[in-house]
Short mmCIF file of C-alpha atoms in Angstrom, two decimals:
data_model
loop_
_atom_site.label_atom_id
_atom_site.label_comp_id
_atom_site.label_asym_id
_atom_site.label_seq_id
_atom_site.Cartn_x
_atom_site.Cartn_y
_atom_site.Cartn_z
CA MET A 156 108.76 31.05 62.06
CA ILE A 157 109.69 28.52 64.79
CA TRP A 158 110.38 25.83 62.18
CA PHE A 159 112.66 28.18 60.25
CA CYS A 160 114.62 29.21 63.37
CA LYS A 161 115.05 25.58 64.44
CA HIS A 162 116.40 24.43 61.07
CA PHE A 163 118.51 27.54 60.63
CA LEU A 164 120.16 26.75 63.96
CA LEU A 165 120.70 23.13 62.89
CA VAL A 166 122.31 24.16 59.61
CA SER A 167 124.47 26.71 61.41
CA LEU A 168 125.71 24.04 63.86
CA LEU A 169 126.42 21.62 61.00
CA THR A 170 128.34 24.32 59.18
CA PHE A 171 130.36 25.09 62.31
CA PHE A 172 131.24 21.46 62.98
CA PHE A 173 132.00 20.90 59.29
CA TYR A 174 134.54 23.70 59.11
CA ARG A 175 135.83 22.85 62.58
CA GLY A 176 136.40 19.27 61.46
CA LEU A 177 138.20 20.41 58.35
CA SER A 178 140.45 22.63 60.45
CA LEU A 179 141.30 19.76 62.80
CA VAL A 180 142.00 17.45 59.88
CA ARG A 181 144.31 19.99 58.30
CA ILE A 182 146.13 20.74 61.56
CA TYR A 183 146.32 17.32 63.19
CA GLY A 184 145.82 15.06 60.18
CA ASP A 185 149.45 14.01 60.00
CA GLU A 186 149.73 13.25 63.73
CA ILE A 187 146.50 11.25 63.74
CA THR A 188 147.58 9.29 60.69
CA ASN A 189 151.02 8.57 62.17
CA ILE A 190 149.52 7.36 65.43
CA ILE A 191 147.07 5.07 63.63
CA ILE A 192 149.74 3.62 61.36
CA MET A 193 152.25 3.14 64.19
CA HIS A 194 149.77 1.15 66.27
CA LEU A 195 148.02 -0.63 63.44
CA SER A 196 149.13 -2.64 60.52
CA ARG A 197 148.72 -1.44 56.98
CA SER A 198 145.52 -3.42 56.46
CA ALA A 199 144.15 -2.21 59.77
CA SER A 200 144.85 1.38 58.80
CA VAL A 201 143.06 0.88 55.54
CA ALA A 202 140.17 -0.72 57.45
CA VAL A 203 139.91 2.34 59.67
CA GLY A 204 139.73 4.57 56.65
CA VAL A 205 137.16 2.35 55.03
CA THR A 206 135.10 2.28 58.25
CA VAL A 207 135.12 6.04 58.46
CA GLY A 208 134.12 6.30 54.82
CA VAL A 209 131.39 3.68 55.08
CA THR A 210 130.00 5.34 58.21
CA GLY A 211 129.86 8.67 56.42
CA LEU A 212 128.28 7.10 53.38
CA LEU A 213 125.69 5.30 55.51
CA PHE A 214 124.84 8.57 57.21
CA ALA A 215 124.52 10.28 53.83
CA ALA A 216 122.43 7.35 52.55
CA GLY A 217 120.11 7.62 55.56
CA VAL A 218 119.66 11.31 55.00
CA LYS A 219 119.12 10.65 51.29
CA TRP A 220 116.48 8.03 52.12
CA ARG A 221 114.74 10.56 54.34
CA HIS A 222 115.02 13.04 51.49
CA TRP A 223 113.41 10.52 49.12
CA GLY A 224 110.57 9.88 51.62
CA ILE A 225 109.84 13.58 51.92
CA ARG A 226 109.88 13.96 48.12
CA LYS A 227 107.41 11.10 47.82
CA LYS A 228 105.16 12.62 50.46
CA ARG A 229 105.44 16.01 48.78
CA LYS A 230 104.39 14.44 45.48
CA ALA A 231 101.35 12.87 47.16
CA VAL A 232 100.47 16.23 48.74
CA LYS A 233 100.80 17.88 45.31
CA GLU A 234 98.41 15.31 43.83
CA GLU A 235 95.92 15.91 46.65
CA LEU A 236 96.30 19.62 46.09
CA ASP A 237 95.52 19.21 42.37
CA ASN A 238 92.51 17.03 43.21
CA LEU A 239 91.23 19.63 45.69
CA LYS A 240 91.67 22.38 43.09
CA GLY A 241 89.70 20.31 40.58
CA ALA A 242 86.94 19.61 43.11
CA LEU A 243 86.83 23.30 44.03
CA ASP A 244 86.53 24.31 40.38
CA ASN A 245 83.68 21.80 39.90
CA LYS A 246 81.86 23.11 43.00
CA VAL A 247 82.25 26.71 41.84
CA LYS A 248 80.90 25.77 38.41
CA SER A 249 77.95 23.95 40.01
CA LEU A 250 77.24 27.01 42.16
CA GLU A 251 77.28 29.26 39.09
CA ASP A 252 74.91 26.87 37.27
CA GLU A 253 72.53 26.82 40.26
CA GLU A 254 72.55 30.61 40.49
CA LYS A 255 71.83 30.88 36.75
CA GLU A 256 68.97 28.40 37.09
CA ILE A 257 67.51 30.35 40.01
CA PHE A 258 67.81 33.57 37.98
CA ILE A 259 65.95 31.96 35.06
CA LEU A 260 63.31 30.46 37.37
CA THR A 261 62.83 33.79 39.12
CA ASN A 262 62.32 35.55 35.81
CA LEU A 263 59.86 32.89 34.70
CA ALA A 264 57.98 33.14 37.99
CA PHE A 265 57.89 36.94 37.72
CA CYS A 266 56.58 36.72 34.13
CA SER A 267 53.98 34.15 35.17
CA ILE A 268 52.80 36.27 38.08
CA THR A 269 52.65 39.37 35.88
CA ARG A 270 50.65 37.48 33.28
CA ILE A 271 48.26 36.13 35.93
CA LEU A 272 47.77 39.62 37.39
CA GLU A 273 47.08 41.08 33.98
CA ASN A 274 44.55 38.34 33.22
CA GLN A 275 42.83 38.88 36.55
CA LYS A 276 42.73 42.61 36.03
CA GLU A 277 41.17 42.12 32.61
CA GLN A 278 38.62 39.63 33.94
CA VAL A 279 37.63 41.93 36.81
CA LYS A 280 37.34 44.85 34.41
CA VAL A 281 35.04 42.88 32.08
CA LYS A 282 32.87 41.71 35.00
CA LEU A 283 32.60 45.23 36.39
CA THR A 284 31.58 46.53 32.97
CA ASP A 285 28.88 43.85 32.64
CA LEU A 286 27.64 44.46 36.19
CA GLN A 287 27.54 48.19 35.67
CA ALA A 288 25.42 47.73 32.52
CA GLU A 289 23.09 45.40 34.43
CA ILE A 290 22.81 47.87 37.32
CA GLU A 291 22.05 50.76 34.95
CA LYS A 292 19.36 48.70 33.27
CA ILE A 293 17.68 47.87 36.60
CA ARG A 294 17.90 51.50 37.71
CA GLU A 295 16.21 52.63 34.51
CA LYS A 296 13.38 50.19 35.21
CA LEU A 297 13.14 51.55 38.77
CA GLN A 298 12.90 55.10 37.52
CA SER A 299 10.16 54.07 35.09
CA VAL A 300 8.22 52.27 37.85
CA GLU A 301 8.58 55.22 40.20
CA SER A 302 7.25 57.55 37.49
CA GLU A 303 4.24 55.28 37.00
CA ILE A 304 3.64 55.17 40.76
CA THR A 305 3.62 58.97 40.84
CA GLU A 306 1.16 58.99 37.95
CA CYS A 307 -1.13 56.47 39.75
CA GLU A 308 -1.08 58.57 42.89
CA ARG A 309 -2.11 61.59 40.84
CA ARG A 310 -4.99 59.58 39.30
CA ASN A 311 -5.74 57.81 42.58
CA ASP A 312 -5.43 54.39 40.94
CA ILE A 313 -4.91 52.25 44.03
CA ASP A 314 -4.89 48.83 42.33
CA ARG A 315 -2.28 49.81 39.76
CA LYS A 316 -0.23 51.53 42.42
CA GLY A 317 -0.12 48.31 44.49
CA GLU A 318 1.15 46.33 41.51
CA LEU A 319 3.81 48.92 40.79
CA LEU A 320 4.99 48.91 44.42
CA LYS A 321 5.49 45.14 44.25
CA GLU A 322 7.41 45.56 40.99
CA LYS A 323 9.59 48.23 42.62
CA GLN A 324 10.41 45.93 45.55
CA ARG A 325 11.31 43.14 43.15
CA LEU A 326 13.62 45.45 41.20
CA LEU A 327 15.26 46.64 44.44
CA ASN A 328 15.92 43.02 45.43
CA GLU A 329 17.28 42.33 41.98
CA LEU A 330 19.53 45.42 42.17
CA TRP A 331 21.05 44.36 45.52
CA ARG A 332 22.76 41.26 44.10
CA PRO A 333 24.79 42.96 41.30
CA GLU A 334 25.67 45.87 43.57
CA ARG A 335 27.03 43.49 46.22
CA LYS A 336 28.99 41.64 43.50
CA LYS A 337 30.32 44.95 42.23
CA ALA A 338 31.59 45.87 45.72
CA GLN A 339 33.39 42.51 45.96
CA LEU A 340 35.04 42.99 42.58
CA GLU A 341 36.16 46.49 43.53
CA ARG A 342 37.80 45.13 46.70
CA GLN A 343 39.45 42.42 44.62
CA GLN A 344 40.68 45.09 42.23
CA LEU A 345 42.35 46.94 45.10
CA THR A 346 44.22 43.83 46.30
CA ILE A 347 44.97 42.29 42.93
CA ASN A 348 48.56 43.62 42.92
CA ARG A 349 49.35 41.56 45.99
CA PRO A 350 52.12 39.06 45.06
CA LEU A 351 50.86 35.64 44.03
CA GLN A 352 52.97 32.67 44.97
CA ASP A 353 52.66 29.26 43.48
CA ALA A 354 53.29 26.37 45.92
CA GLU A 355 55.31 24.34 43.44
CA GLU A 356 57.54 27.29 42.56
CA GLU A 357 58.05 28.00 46.26
CA ASP A 358 59.21 24.40 46.85
CA SER A 359 61.56 24.56 43.86
CA MET A 360 63.04 27.85 45.01
CA ARG A 361 63.45 26.56 48.56
CA MET A 362 65.21 23.40 47.38
CA MET A 363 67.52 25.35 45.08
CA THR A 364 68.33 27.83 47.84
CA GLU A 365 69.26 24.95 50.15
CA ARG A 366 71.39 23.47 47.37
CA ILE A 367 73.26 26.76 46.95
CA PHE A 368 73.82 26.94 50.73
CA GLU A 369 75.27 23.40 50.70
CA LEU A 370 77.50 24.23 47.73
CA LYS A 371 78.84 27.34 49.47
CA ASN A 372 79.63 25.28 52.57
CA ASP A 373 81.41 22.67 50.44
CA ILE A 374 83.41 25.39 48.68
CA GLN A 375 84.43 26.91 52.02
CA GLN A 376 85.56 23.50 53.33
CA LEU A 377 87.51 22.81 50.13
CA LYS A 378 89.22 26.19 50.41
CA GLU A 379 90.25 25.40 54.00
CA GLN A 380 91.58 21.98 52.97
CA LEU A 381 93.40 23.57 50.04
CA GLU A 382 95.04 26.12 52.31
CA LYS A 383 96.04 23.37 54.74
CA LYS A 384 97.62 21.28 51.94
CA LYS A 385 99.46 24.34 50.64
CA LYS A 386 101.00 24.91 54.07
CA GLU A 387 101.87 21.23 54.31
CA GLY A 388 103.56 21.37 50.89
CA GLU A 389 105.52 24.47 51.90
CA GLY A 390 106.66 22.71 55.07
CA LEU A 391 107.84 19.67 53.10
CA GLN A 392 109.67 21.93 50.65
CA LYS A 393 111.52 23.56 53.55
CA GLN A 394 112.43 20.13 54.94
CA LEU A 395 113.75 19.11 51.51
CA SER A 396 115.93 22.22 51.32
CA CYS A 397 117.31 21.55 54.81
CA LEU A 398 118.02 17.89 53.99
CA LYS A 399 119.82 18.88 50.79
CA LEU A 400 122.16 21.05 52.84
CA ILE A 401 122.69 18.23 55.33
CA ILE A 402 123.49 15.78 52.50
CA ILE A 403 125.95 18.21 50.94
CA PHE A 404 127.71 18.83 54.27
CA ALA A 405 127.79 15.14 55.19
CA ALA A 406 129.04 13.99 51.80
CA GLY A 407 131.62 16.76 51.61
CA SER A 408 132.90 16.15 55.12
CA THR A 409 133.20 12.39 54.55
CA ALA A 410 134.94 12.83 51.22
CA LEU A 411 137.45 15.33 52.59
CA ILE A 412 138.20 13.18 55.63
CA ILE A 413 138.75 10.09 53.46
CA ILE A 414 140.95 11.97 50.97
CA THR A 415 143.03 13.57 53.70
CA PHE A 416 143.43 10.27 55.54
CA ARG A 417 144.40 8.46 52.32
CA GLN A 418 147.00 11.09 51.41
CA ASN A 419 148.55 10.91 54.86
CA VAL A 420 148.68 7.11 54.74
CA VAL A 421 150.33 7.13 51.31
CA GLN A 422 152.90 9.71 52.40
CA PHE A 423 153.69 7.78 55.56
CA LEU A 424 154.10 4.49 53.74
CA LYS A 425 156.51 6.06 51.27
#
């Protein structure tokens, strides 16, 4: 907004002086020409006109050179802007590829974990079935031994009863091991749905997450640079427009002054 006001004021002043100069030339052109020709020779008068024209042309050339410099800079800014757009597109594509890869890896990890859980469930189920069969077999033997002990007590067979008591104790000790194993498997069965994480997959996911974070930062920086270059290009375009107006005013003013001066000189010499 400040830049626009400043250059608008400059153009307004140039326009005012331009039309003011034309008015003075139209009103006092003859008097000025007569004074110059009366005090100067013909060649000197021509030299004055040439000097005025050359000065105006030099001014216009200087402004034109500045105009060319701004155009060159604007072209460089446009090239940088195109390069930034290309880099931004590449970063966005890389980010999309990384996100797709993470999606695929996540699905693979989920499938692997599901498969592992199913295998573990099946293994635990088979082990529990085998242990239950073993426990039932030992319990049947215990029931048989207890029945024989009862029969020995009824017959008062002390020796046989002693042997059966030892057999019962052995079976109880044998039963304790599969029952303890069964309890462990049942606890494992309760916690088997707990998520399983593989260390290598965790490292891969962590590295890919960091990569995505870096890509997002790069994209944000490129967007900021792109916005900055756009503003710079807009500023240069405004300067070019202003310089074009200055060139037009300067060239027009110089041409009109030279033409008016030449006409007055020719009329006076006649």
